[in-house]
């Protein structure tokens, strides 16, 4: 008997056959095919996107947990001046989740757990086109805001190593830990050239010298991105802050920068150029105005210099709410809409962060003030990054696997090595290295002696077992020594006068006192910080009662060693004059306490050199080694005119001797290269590493030149009594500068070639070179 299907079943059957045939005939979208080129995938996806979806890729929001935390602690009024924490009044976390599902957010920042990163990516995959999120974080010296991460020394300490390879290795390890916890974009390296120690962000930089900053910045970019950031084990580097924020008018973050084009090109641009050539894919503009124009709307910087002159191919992100500040702070736009227009029109590609931007940019396109093609330029670069990072194929984190990556043994070893090489011995009358048999009872105190502030800024509290404080390090390294400790509390702003006085009395009972002072930078106690982002000071003296603490202990008559823990130079002239030993540890990271103790007890021979000059006090600002010849034509009427400790300076437990400085040629043309050689001898009794530095001086030029310029350096390992011949290749191109007509040239004439252990004249051997 023949069966006849009901009409409804027949219709359903036809629909299913039709749907199946459609699926067979329809190809997989190009943008979802990993076998296609990135260029084709970007073009295909861009063609499928609506204007709303495109602009959404240009907008970033803070993470959900960050929002919830900030809502508890901040008022809407607080948000106006806070550049570290944020939420959106009237917008709940659930609203942001809905926006993510709708594809209205392209990026997040400050997502601190793998679980939250996975949650956000799951939401994004529910959107129409399933475009994954790009998650950024300030992983400045390790991913130190994420619990359980490896914390390396801050950048200023890494610069003290004069070891770019170590920066590259630590950056590579940071990239692995970031990807393991759900972030793919670090807002680092900060390649600003630091020129004012009042500025709280000095510790984020690699110091005052353009050449040193350039090499360290390049190393960081290579570590984060590799030769190409394609793959699931790389992260985007973000070169910042473009530009001038490191020489603010009054030393405060975001203050105006009034800098000549000559100084920009000679001092500030080189490190940015080097990072661009190294392939950095993202840039961040600076909070400040530059010569009257906010950097966030400066088309000369973003278009003419960065893209046209330097050939930058990536995308530019704003800093924290700084496009809005064009209107409410700089007053060069009458409202946010006009500020958004000015910024995007000038070359901005992504907004950090929050609502209003999306709506206003869409309006501006519909009104014809911004073209959709201009939007496509920005979005194509953002999508390119997402494709290359492998986010379309694998946006999620394997939480179980991440536990084997964070703080693993290899990363710990790198962090300890970096700490050891970053600590600068500033003064030693012979008391160091410590003899444990002589100093059996040691008194330890100071606000930085036994807490996690050794990690520095851009860090949140880590598991106690992952951090070795100075006190813990001392007890580990010298277990037979009796260490007594008086806790001064971590809060430098609220030190107890009674305890400060008590320290002097307790010091009398000890054979030796170790006082650990400096600054407090941890972000979890924001209002109590004395250093770091937005913690600029009108003075560079020790904050709180720390100076009184040191003086009380010194006056006890007990030999006193002072260890500084700070991200910037401090004016400690009295201490440097009085105490027998002074150590600058900067912010040495998770293993800082161990490294400090190893150096104090001679287990490690200190090798670090200062990447920045240390002024005597705030009245010495600006204090840089590469100043112009007329800087001290008239010395100060009262007090010294020299720095307290100069760039490139650092002591060792051995002594090094320089001999036989030679040039392979004494006369060269402007296209030639010479070899500079010098014999370096370890003249002491302890093995060590010396950082040999090469400087030049153009003796006569059409425009004034610095008295010294660093042009090369190298680390030299020497056994006690050993001599090595150190060689540098010096091309004539390293003698070039901007002449009086602002042309980049090598002028004929005489040059001094100086090689030695620091930028001090007495530490340098000199040879003469003629360029014909």
XYZ file of C-alpha atoms in Angstrom:
772
model
C 0.000 0.000 0.000
C 1.402 3.418 -1.009
C 1.840 5.915 1.896
C 1.091 9.557 1.329
C 2.935 12.102 3.595
C 0.833 14.744 5.283
C 1.231 18.204 3.762
C 3.052 19.594 6.862
C 5.590 16.753 6.817
C 6.143 17.201 3.095
C 6.855 20.907 3.544
C 9.317 20.180 6.359
C 11.071 17.549 4.217
C 11.438 19.956 1.320
C 12.821 22.659 3.649
C 15.388 20.292 5.146
C 16.535 19.122 1.703
C 16.763 22.727 0.559
C 18.700 23.790 3.695
C 21.116 20.854 3.359
C 21.721 21.621 -0.313
C 22.316 25.292 0.559
C 24.927 24.294 3.159
C 26.639 22.048 0.627
C 26.781 24.813 -1.969
C 27.670 27.702 0.383
C 31.394 28.043 1.094
C 32.776 28.758 4.525
C 33.281 32.523 4.907
C 36.812 33.473 3.951
C 37.389 35.297 7.223
C 36.737 32.078 9.179
C 39.165 30.041 7.083
C 42.615 29.941 8.725
C 44.148 28.719 5.450
C 43.437 32.048 3.773
C 45.840 34.972 4.008
C 45.301 37.565 6.692
C 44.795 40.215 4.017
C 41.948 38.266 2.414
C 40.375 37.476 5.754
C 40.417 41.126 6.804
C 38.932 42.253 3.487
C 36.193 39.617 3.620
C 35.203 40.399 7.195
C 35.304 44.142 6.670
C 32.944 43.784 3.708
C 30.421 41.933 5.870
C 30.443 44.475 8.709
C 27.953 47.255 9.261
C 29.148 50.713 10.227
C 28.038 50.017 13.827
C 30.087 46.835 13.947
C 33.142 48.571 12.536
C 33.100 51.401 15.034
C 32.591 48.878 17.846
C 36.014 47.422 17.056
C 37.500 50.845 17.807
C 36.035 50.990 21.320
C 37.491 49.489 24.473
C 35.988 48.930 27.931
C 37.438 47.973 31.312
C 36.802 44.430 32.505
C 33.661 43.448 34.367
C 35.361 42.720 37.679
C 37.306 45.959 37.416
C 34.021 47.805 36.916
C 32.409 46.150 39.924
C 35.388 46.934 42.144
C 35.622 50.570 41.044
C 31.892 51.107 41.551
C 32.349 50.247 45.238
C 35.283 52.582 45.844
C 34.848 55.577 43.522
C 32.234 58.239 43.010
C 31.337 59.705 39.652
C 33.319 62.794 40.689
C 36.377 60.640 41.439
C 36.347 59.364 37.874
C 37.260 62.764 36.458
C 40.816 62.695 37.791
C 41.442 58.965 38.179
C 43.496 57.360 35.434
C 43.830 53.893 36.928
C 40.334 52.706 37.816
C 37.007 53.226 36.125
C 33.359 52.369 35.726
C 30.509 53.859 33.729
C 27.797 55.666 35.693
C 24.396 54.374 34.644
C 25.881 51.323 32.913
C 25.958 48.070 34.842
C 28.200 45.060 34.265
C 25.167 43.252 32.858
C 24.788 46.033 30.274
C 28.403 45.580 29.194
C 27.829 41.842 28.888
C 24.842 42.517 26.618
C 26.890 44.939 24.512
C 29.572 42.296 24.118
C 27.011 39.758 22.903
C 25.754 42.343 20.430
C 29.251 42.907 19.071
C 29.434 46.487 20.320
C 32.811 46.169 22.083
C 36.044 45.271 20.351
C 38.521 45.287 23.219
C 38.807 45.108 27.000
C 41.542 46.097 29.421
C 42.305 45.235 33.046
C 40.942 41.704 32.863
C 42.899 40.001 35.626
C 41.854 36.351 35.507
C 41.733 33.665 32.847
C 38.192 32.856 33.946
C 36.954 36.365 33.188
C 38.838 36.446 29.884
C 37.148 33.201 28.828
C 33.757 34.514 29.939
C 34.139 37.653 27.846
C 35.282 35.707 24.792
C 32.277 33.385 25.107
C 30.025 36.432 25.094
C 31.767 37.851 22.034
C 31.287 34.589 20.135
C 27.534 35.044 20.478
C 27.698 38.155 18.311
C 26.569 38.092 14.667
C 30.057 37.836 13.181
C 31.709 36.111 16.149
C 34.644 38.521 16.273
C 36.851 37.761 19.281
C 38.030 40.393 21.740
C 41.484 41.899 22.014
C 42.358 42.069 25.727
C 45.046 44.498 26.876
C 46.839 44.988 30.176
C 49.702 47.020 31.608
C 52.185 44.164 31.886
C 55.125 46.497 32.418
C 57.572 44.244 34.288
C 55.871 40.894 34.100
C 52.108 40.549 34.209
C 52.309 41.790 37.781
C 48.666 42.772 38.231
C 47.634 39.147 37.750
C 47.999 36.991 40.838
C 50.636 34.277 40.565
C 52.637 35.913 37.775
C 56.400 36.353 37.663
C 57.372 39.892 38.672
C 60.603 41.189 37.181
C 62.405 44.430 38.107
C 60.714 47.575 36.817
C 62.046 49.088 33.603
C 64.445 51.504 35.280
C 66.066 48.537 37.017
C 66.192 46.531 33.806
C 67.942 49.492 32.188
C 70.556 49.369 34.968
C 71.585 45.922 33.733
C 72.701 47.406 30.399
C 71.664 44.001 29.056
C 69.103 44.174 26.227
C 69.105 40.392 25.876
C 67.778 40.095 29.431
C 64.971 42.525 28.608
C 64.079 40.451 25.551
C 64.015 37.216 27.558
C 61.861 38.640 30.363
C 59.496 40.181 27.797
C 59.210 36.839 26.024
C 58.348 35.122 29.298
C 55.851 37.859 30.119
C 54.147 37.254 26.766
C 53.734 33.569 27.610
C 52.240 34.352 31.019
C 49.904 36.921 29.486
C 48.547 34.527 26.883
C 48.127 31.895 29.590
C 45.815 34.246 31.494
C 43.836 35.616 28.563
C 45.591 38.857 27.530
C 47.144 39.420 24.117
C 48.294 43.035 24.275
C 50.692 44.714 26.706
C 50.832 48.488 27.109
C 54.633 48.410 27.104
C 57.426 49.305 26.391
C 57.459 52.831 27.718
C 60.279 54.326 25.629
C 59.969 57.878 26.893
C 63.306 59.449 27.792
C 63.030 60.420 31.476
C 64.176 63.991 32.138
C 62.534 64.906 35.457
C 62.758 62.797 38.645
C 59.730 64.536 40.164
C 57.648 62.642 37.604
C 56.224 59.517 39.223
C 56.565 57.338 36.135
C 60.356 57.403 35.826
C 60.401 53.761 36.959
C 58.384 52.762 33.872
C 61.104 54.100 31.594
C 64.587 52.931 30.671
C 66.223 56.159 31.825
C 67.613 59.384 30.402
C 69.729 58.308 27.430
C 68.174 57.990 23.949
C 70.553 55.245 22.819
C 70.105 53.050 25.899
C 66.323 53.562 25.884
C 66.239 52.658 22.170
C 68.064 49.360 22.624
C 65.980 48.359 25.633
C 62.750 49.292 23.852
C 63.680 47.252 20.792
C 64.530 44.270 22.992
C 61.122 44.493 24.685
C 59.286 44.656 21.350
C 61.161 41.612 20.072
C 60.442 39.731 23.270
C 56.714 40.418 23.172
C 56.100 40.080 19.438
C 59.034 38.054 18.108
C 59.959 38.745 14.502
C 56.228 38.610 13.736
C 53.445 38.509 16.305
C 51.619 35.730 14.462
C 50.706 32.882 16.795
C 49.070 32.061 20.095
C 52.249 32.566 22.148
C 52.909 36.214 21.172
C 51.420 39.492 22.344
C 51.210 42.937 20.820
C 53.691 45.498 22.101
C 52.444 49.049 22.613
C 55.015 51.823 22.314
C 54.184 54.696 24.624
C 53.626 57.523 25.402
C 53.862 59.516 22.196
C 55.297 62.042 23.207
C 56.857 64.502 25.677
C 55.199 63.350 28.893
C 58.554 62.516 30.457
C 59.594 66.180 30.458
C 56.477 67.798 31.941
C 56.485 71.516 32.653
C 56.145 71.070 36.419
C 57.098 67.413 36.835
C 53.509 66.132 37.000
C 51.941 63.464 34.827
C 50.056 65.004 31.915
C 51.377 68.548 32.392
C 52.169 70.545 29.216
C 55.356 69.751 27.320
C 56.945 72.632 25.476
C 59.778 71.037 23.499
C 61.552 72.284 20.391
C 61.571 70.167 17.257
C 65.351 69.864 17.607
C 65.040 68.384 21.095
C 62.196 66.130 19.957
C 64.267 64.749 17.105
C 67.544 64.495 19.007
C 66.343 63.261 22.411
C 62.769 61.970 22.282
C 62.189 60.551 18.793
C 65.100 58.056 18.465
C 63.662 55.439 20.846
C 60.264 55.610 19.131
C 61.857 55.289 15.710
C 63.841 52.252 16.864
C 60.749 50.539 18.297
C 58.837 51.229 15.078
C 61.608 49.698 12.986
C 61.550 46.686 15.305
C 57.944 46.079 14.227
C 55.899 47.367 17.162
C 52.285 47.115 16.013
C 50.581 49.517 18.385
C 51.250 52.998 19.753
C 49.723 54.949 22.617
C 49.619 58.715 22.595
C 50.597 60.797 25.598
C 48.306 62.499 28.142
C 49.918 65.877 27.601
C 49.757 68.651 25.091
C 52.849 69.143 22.956
C 53.668 72.736 22.065
C 50.051 73.748 22.503
C 48.367 70.811 20.746
C 47.040 67.798 22.715
C 48.892 64.690 21.591
C 45.555 62.921 21.132
C 44.560 65.306 18.338
C 48.020 65.962 16.923
C 47.949 65.021 13.250
C 51.579 66.075 12.828
C 52.602 63.373 15.320
C 50.194 60.625 14.259
C 50.039 61.161 10.504
C 53.029 63.154 9.326
C 55.712 61.758 11.633
C 54.547 58.313 12.716
C 52.859 57.028 9.579
C 54.343 59.015 6.694
C 57.870 59.691 7.920
C 58.509 56.500 9.924
C 56.230 54.118 8.002
C 54.233 52.823 10.981
C 51.767 50.128 9.837
C 49.855 49.310 13.010
C 47.160 51.052 15.033
C 47.145 53.814 17.665
C 45.214 53.651 20.929
C 44.362 56.575 23.163
C 45.414 56.663 26.773
C 42.884 56.497 29.586
C 39.945 58.811 28.691
C 42.363 61.271 27.102
C 40.214 61.970 24.075
C 37.520 63.208 26.456
C 40.197 65.351 28.135
C 40.682 67.205 24.875
C 37.377 68.831 25.754
C 37.169 68.877 29.555
C 40.862 69.508 30.306
C 42.671 71.003 27.321
C 39.603 72.896 26.061
C 40.500 72.562 22.389
C 37.145 70.918 21.632
C 33.812 72.225 22.885
C 32.384 68.756 23.602
C 33.195 65.058 23.408
C 31.809 64.680 19.923
C 34.156 67.339 18.610
C 37.035 65.780 20.570
C 36.307 62.362 19.057
C 36.227 63.914 15.600
C 39.512 65.742 16.064
C 41.239 62.637 17.416
C 40.078 60.135 14.801
C 40.569 62.650 12.012
C 44.142 63.181 13.246
C 44.893 59.440 13.157
C 43.548 57.793 16.323
C 42.349 54.206 15.828
C 41.040 52.991 19.197
C 39.381 54.684 22.142
C 40.353 53.830 25.723
C 37.668 53.530 27.048
C 33.907 53.431 27.573
C 30.619 54.665 26.101
C 29.717 57.747 24.047
C 32.559 57.245 21.554
C 30.660 54.660 19.509
C 27.496 56.726 19.126
C 29.345 59.933 18.287
C 31.648 58.379 15.704
C 28.705 56.750 13.926
C 26.977 60.153 13.868
C 30.102 61.822 12.464
C 30.255 59.316 9.618
C 26.568 59.702 8.817
C 26.998 63.480 8.853
C 29.879 63.189 6.367
C 32.540 64.679 8.649
C 34.368 61.359 8.878
C 34.405 58.965 5.934
C 33.672 55.281 6.302
C 36.967 54.674 4.537
C 38.695 56.411 7.443
C 36.932 53.983 9.809
C 37.992 51.069 7.609
C 41.639 52.105 7.970
C 41.460 51.759 11.733
C 39.333 48.625 11.841
C 41.433 46.744 9.277
C 44.509 47.062 11.483
C 42.645 45.949 14.595
C 41.255 42.927 12.757
C 44.695 42.142 11.339
C 46.006 41.921 14.889
C 43.197 39.583 15.952
C 43.765 37.273 12.996
C 47.539 37.136 13.451
C 47.241 36.473 17.173
C 45.115 33.412 16.393
C 42.072 34.675 18.246
C 39.545 33.618 15.619
C 40.713 30.007 15.933
C 41.470 29.920 19.649
C 40.162 32.784 21.785
C 40.091 30.766 25.007
C 42.616 29.994 27.720
C 43.358 26.512 29.027
C 43.134 27.330 32.718
C 44.717 24.064 33.829
C 47.689 24.510 31.494
C 48.157 28.108 32.592
C 49.184 26.951 36.046
C 52.307 25.329 34.585
C 53.338 28.549 32.830
C 52.920 31.196 35.516
C 55.883 31.631 37.846
C 57.614 28.519 36.529
C 61.214 27.688 37.425
C 62.675 29.164 34.249
C 60.847 32.451 34.710
C 61.871 32.588 38.366
C 65.519 32.146 37.363
C 65.268 34.994 34.870
C 63.673 37.274 37.451
C 66.408 36.526 39.986
C 69.156 37.061 37.411
C 67.586 40.379 36.414
C 67.354 41.487 40.047
C 71.003 40.675 40.678
C 72.106 42.622 37.623
C 69.847 45.621 38.287
C 71.069 46.667 41.758
C 73.543 49.566 41.768
C 76.174 49.950 44.466
C 76.463 53.713 44.903
C 78.866 53.988 47.827
C 81.124 51.618 49.713
C 83.885 52.713 52.075
C 84.909 49.080 52.533
C 82.180 47.780 54.809
C 80.767 45.674 51.972
C 80.663 42.813 51.331
C 79.534 42.053 54.858
C 81.552 39.703 57.024
C 79.006 37.607 58.914
C 81.602 36.704 61.538
C 82.126 40.383 62.306
C 78.520 41.563 62.225
C 76.714 38.882 64.197
C 73.810 41.006 65.409
C 72.178 43.068 62.661
C 69.288 45.469 63.166
C 66.932 45.871 60.204
C 64.219 48.488 59.803
C 62.596 50.855 57.352
C 59.181 50.988 55.656
C 60.416 48.919 52.679
C 62.262 46.237 54.640
C 59.559 43.597 54.811
C 56.739 44.096 52.338
C 55.872 43.696 48.676
C 56.668 47.251 47.614
C 59.882 45.840 46.144
C 57.676 44.888 43.176
C 57.050 48.525 42.210
C 54.231 50.170 40.300
C 51.866 48.276 37.966
C 51.744 45.466 40.503
C 49.075 44.111 42.793
C 49.718 41.897 45.823
C 51.140 38.495 44.927
C 51.062 35.246 46.917
C 53.365 35.718 49.902
C 55.327 32.601 49.016
C 56.231 34.115 45.624
C 57.886 37.247 47.016
C 61.161 37.474 48.920
C 61.320 40.679 50.950
C 64.598 42.268 52.018
C 64.304 40.907 55.560
C 63.506 37.416 54.279
C 66.393 37.591 51.852
C 68.845 38.543 54.590
C 67.733 35.650 56.774
C 68.043 33.187 53.898
C 71.431 34.360 52.679
C 73.056 34.678 56.125
C 71.221 32.141 58.324
C 73.762 32.295 61.173
C 73.369 36.031 61.614
C 70.930 37.238 64.266
C 68.612 39.739 62.583
C 66.391 41.881 64.794
C 63.610 43.819 63.103
C 61.506 46.846 63.948
C 58.485 47.163 61.675
C 57.955 50.778 60.639
C 54.802 49.867 58.683
C 54.500 50.057 54.916
C 52.743 53.443 54.841
C 55.461 56.055 54.371
C 52.933 58.871 54.672
C 51.873 57.742 58.147
C 55.067 56.712 59.873
C 54.967 56.566 63.685
C 57.371 59.110 65.281
C 57.695 56.894 68.341
C 58.938 53.975 66.244
C 61.317 56.252 64.355
C 62.824 57.303 67.678
C 62.835 53.726 68.956
C 64.864 52.607 65.954
C 67.757 54.783 67.052
C 67.790 53.162 70.487
C 67.575 49.618 69.153
C 70.388 50.289 66.670
C 72.758 50.934 69.583
C 72.441 47.296 70.636
C 73.447 45.929 67.207
C 76.770 45.433 65.409
C 75.276 46.794 62.186
C 72.093 48.495 60.982
C 70.454 48.036 57.572
C 67.813 50.657 56.785
C 65.519 50.097 53.800
C 63.836 53.293 52.654
C 62.505 54.866 49.467
C 58.999 54.992 47.999
C 55.753 53.046 48.026
C 54.297 52.191 44.610
C 51.842 49.302 44.974
C 48.510 50.070 43.323
C 46.204 48.401 45.846
C 46.735 51.294 48.283
C 46.388 54.017 45.679
C 45.944 57.010 47.948
C 48.969 56.094 50.046
C 51.444 55.735 47.178
C 54.454 58.056 47.002
C 55.608 57.021 43.542
C 54.269 55.642 40.278
C 51.540 56.719 37.887
C 49.949 60.027 38.971
C 52.136 60.135 42.092
C 54.413 63.020 41.185
C 56.131 65.047 43.863
C 57.309 68.626 44.286
C 60.441 67.309 45.968
C 62.761 64.338 45.489
C 63.794 63.980 49.132
C 62.756 60.923 51.125
C 59.056 61.172 51.956
C 57.593 61.003 55.439
C 59.926 60.521 58.396
C 62.443 58.395 56.518
C 65.266 60.937 56.602
C 64.782 61.307 60.356
C 64.796 57.519 60.672
C 68.145 57.216 58.888
C 69.659 60.067 60.910
C 68.519 58.575 64.220
C 70.113 55.245 63.381
C 73.290 56.807 62.006
C 73.627 58.946 65.155
C 73.441 55.827 67.267
C 77.056 55.198 66.322
C 76.307 51.808 64.801
C 77.646 51.287 61.253
C 74.693 51.911 58.930
C 73.919 50.655 55.451
C 71.080 52.280 53.522
C 69.191 50.417 50.798
C 66.934 52.460 48.526
C 63.781 50.877 47.072
C 62.242 53.338 44.644
C 61.346 53.740 40.985
C 63.067 57.087 40.559
C 66.181 58.993 41.678
C 65.964 60.372 45.204
C 67.882 63.323 46.605
C 69.843 61.626 49.376
C 72.918 63.867 49.539
C 73.163 63.771 53.360
C 72.935 59.990 53.395
C 75.483 59.607 50.599
C 77.866 61.839 52.520
C 77.467 60.138 55.895
C 76.775 56.408 55.682
C 79.521 53.921 54.755
C 77.433 52.087 52.140
C 74.504 53.056 49.916
C 72.660 50.712 47.555
C 70.131 51.648 44.854
C 67.955 48.605 44.273
C 65.217 50.420 42.314
C 62.136 48.132 42.420
C 63.790 44.736 41.996
C 60.748 42.477 41.705
C 59.754 39.158 43.235
C 63.303 38.085 44.098
C 64.551 41.536 45.014
C 65.067 40.696 48.674
C 67.256 37.731 47.833
C 69.300 39.683 45.277
C 69.861 42.592 47.687
C 71.018 40.225 50.435
C 73.321 38.329 48.061
C 74.988 41.586 47.076
C 75.316 42.841 50.650
C 76.983 39.587 51.702
C 79.170 39.256 48.603
C 77.472 36.191 47.148
C 76.979 38.325 44.012
C 79.382 41.007 42.823
C 77.334 44.100 41.873
C 77.636 45.097 38.218
C 74.742 47.473 37.485
C 75.206 51.057 36.311
C 72.875 54.027 36.603
C 70.665 54.589 33.525
C 69.769 58.019 34.866
C 71.599 60.751 36.752
C 70.787 61.213 40.442
C 70.466 64.894 41.389
C 71.514 66.185 44.791
C 68.086 67.701 45.383
C 65.113 69.121 43.513
C 66.970 72.351 42.776
C 69.304 70.418 40.477
C 66.574 69.592 37.982
C 67.213 69.302 35.040
C 70.190 67.024 35.719
C 71.324 64.926 32.743
C 74.762 63.781 31.677
C 74.268 64.681 28.004
C 73.721 68.380 28.611
C 74.908 71.184 26.339
C 78.305 72.870 26.907
C 76.879 76.091 28.363
C 74.760 74.287 30.995
C 77.198 75.036 33.811
C 78.993 78.049 32.359
C 77.923 79.761 35.558
C 77.901 77.210 38.398
C 75.474 77.449 41.266
C 76.522 80.187 43.691
C 75.947 77.957 46.717
C 76.265 74.182 46.595
C 77.667 71.736 44.094
C 76.771 71.908 40.407
C 77.527 68.268 39.698
C 75.125 65.358 40.037
C 75.155 63.309 43.209
C 75.755 60.194 41.094
C 76.148 60.406 37.304
C 74.754 58.363 34.436
C 76.651 55.130 33.843
C 78.044 55.035 37.376
C 78.099 51.975 39.599
C 80.627 50.347 41.921
C 81.856 46.769 42.173
C 83.647 44.681 44.806
C 86.577 44.533 42.431
C 88.328 47.247 40.428
C 88.690 47.550 36.677
C 91.570 49.099 34.780
C 91.362 50.509 31.254
C 94.427 50.678 28.986
C 95.479 50.947 25.349
C 92.483 52.731 23.848
C 93.021 52.542 20.092
C 91.186 53.484 16.919
C 91.710 51.380 13.796
C 91.843 54.670 11.885
C 92.356 58.207 13.114
C 90.813 59.766 9.983
C 87.683 58.524 8.205
C 85.089 59.585 5.655
C 81.423 60.025 6.462
C 80.549 56.535 5.163
C 83.312 54.600 6.893
C 83.443 52.551 10.099
C 86.244 52.326 12.648
C 87.017 49.740 15.296
C 87.519 51.090 18.795
C 89.456 48.762 21.095
C 90.505 48.949 24.744
C 92.056 46.534 27.229
C 89.922 45.992 30.336
C 91.542 44.309 33.337
C 89.949 43.002 36.506
C 92.577 44.396 38.879
C 90.885 43.119 42.026
C 90.509 39.783 43.787
C 86.891 38.962 42.922
C 85.398 37.798 39.619
C 82.994 40.302 38.141
C 81.219 41.823 35.162
C 82.087 45.302 33.954
C 79.852 47.445 31.760
C 82.185 49.171 29.326
C 80.738 52.334 27.812
C 81.657 54.286 24.669
C 80.866 58.004 24.384
C 81.551 60.618 21.729
C 81.792 64.384 21.629
C 81.604 66.497 18.487
C 84.151 69.190 19.308
C 82.938 71.860 16.874
C 79.600 71.816 15.050
C 77.145 74.087 13.242
C 74.588 73.565 16.043
C 75.455 72.897 19.678
C 76.043 69.307 20.695
C 76.019 67.533 24.086
C 79.244 67.260 26.072
C 78.896 63.466 25.835
C 76.669 60.999 24.003
C 76.531 57.268 24.687
C 77.011 55.357 21.432
C 77.718 51.804 22.566
C 78.235 49.565 25.594
C 78.868 45.941 26.437
C 78.999 43.674 29.488
C 82.401 42.023 30.007
C 82.844 39.051 32.363
C 86.336 39.018 33.878
C 87.992 36.626 36.288
C 90.174 38.201 38.976
C 93.392 39.313 37.264
C 92.055 38.660 33.763
C 92.410 41.110 30.855
C 90.198 41.195 27.759
C 90.369 43.349 24.690
C 86.975 44.930 24.171
C 86.065 46.052 20.667
C 83.333 48.342 19.353
C 82.415 48.981 15.732
C 81.711 52.700 15.351
C 80.217 53.713 12.000
C 80.405 57.366 11.002
C 76.590 57.346 10.921
C 76.668 57.313 14.742
C 78.299 60.744 14.576
C 75.383 62.263 12.662
C 73.112 64.990 14.034
C 70.695 67.704 12.927
C 72.729 70.644 11.709
C 71.701 74.289 11.975
C 69.346 73.792 9.013
C 67.804 70.691 10.639
C 69.419 68.375 8.099
C 70.630 64.970 9.290
C 74.347 65.010 8.476
C 77.803 63.873 9.517
C 79.800 67.079 9.628
C 83.560 66.992 9.045
C 85.732 67.828 12.027
C 87.219 66.489 15.234
C 85.477 64.043 17.559
C 86.507 62.783 20.972
C 86.049 59.035 21.405
C 85.777 58.143 25.102
C 85.679 54.667 26.630
C 85.428 53.722 30.285
C 83.357 52.713 33.287
C 80.981 55.701 33.588
C 80.164 59.086 32.074
C 82.557 60.824 34.517
C 85.596 62.367 32.817
C 87.937 60.707 35.309
C 86.582 57.276 34.362
C 87.164 57.660 30.614
C 90.084 57.097 28.259
C 90.098 59.504 25.313
C 91.175 59.224 21.668
C 90.736 61.693 18.812
C 89.028 61.020 15.499
C 88.980 63.264 12.426
C 86.106 63.060 9.962
C 87.141 64.544 6.643
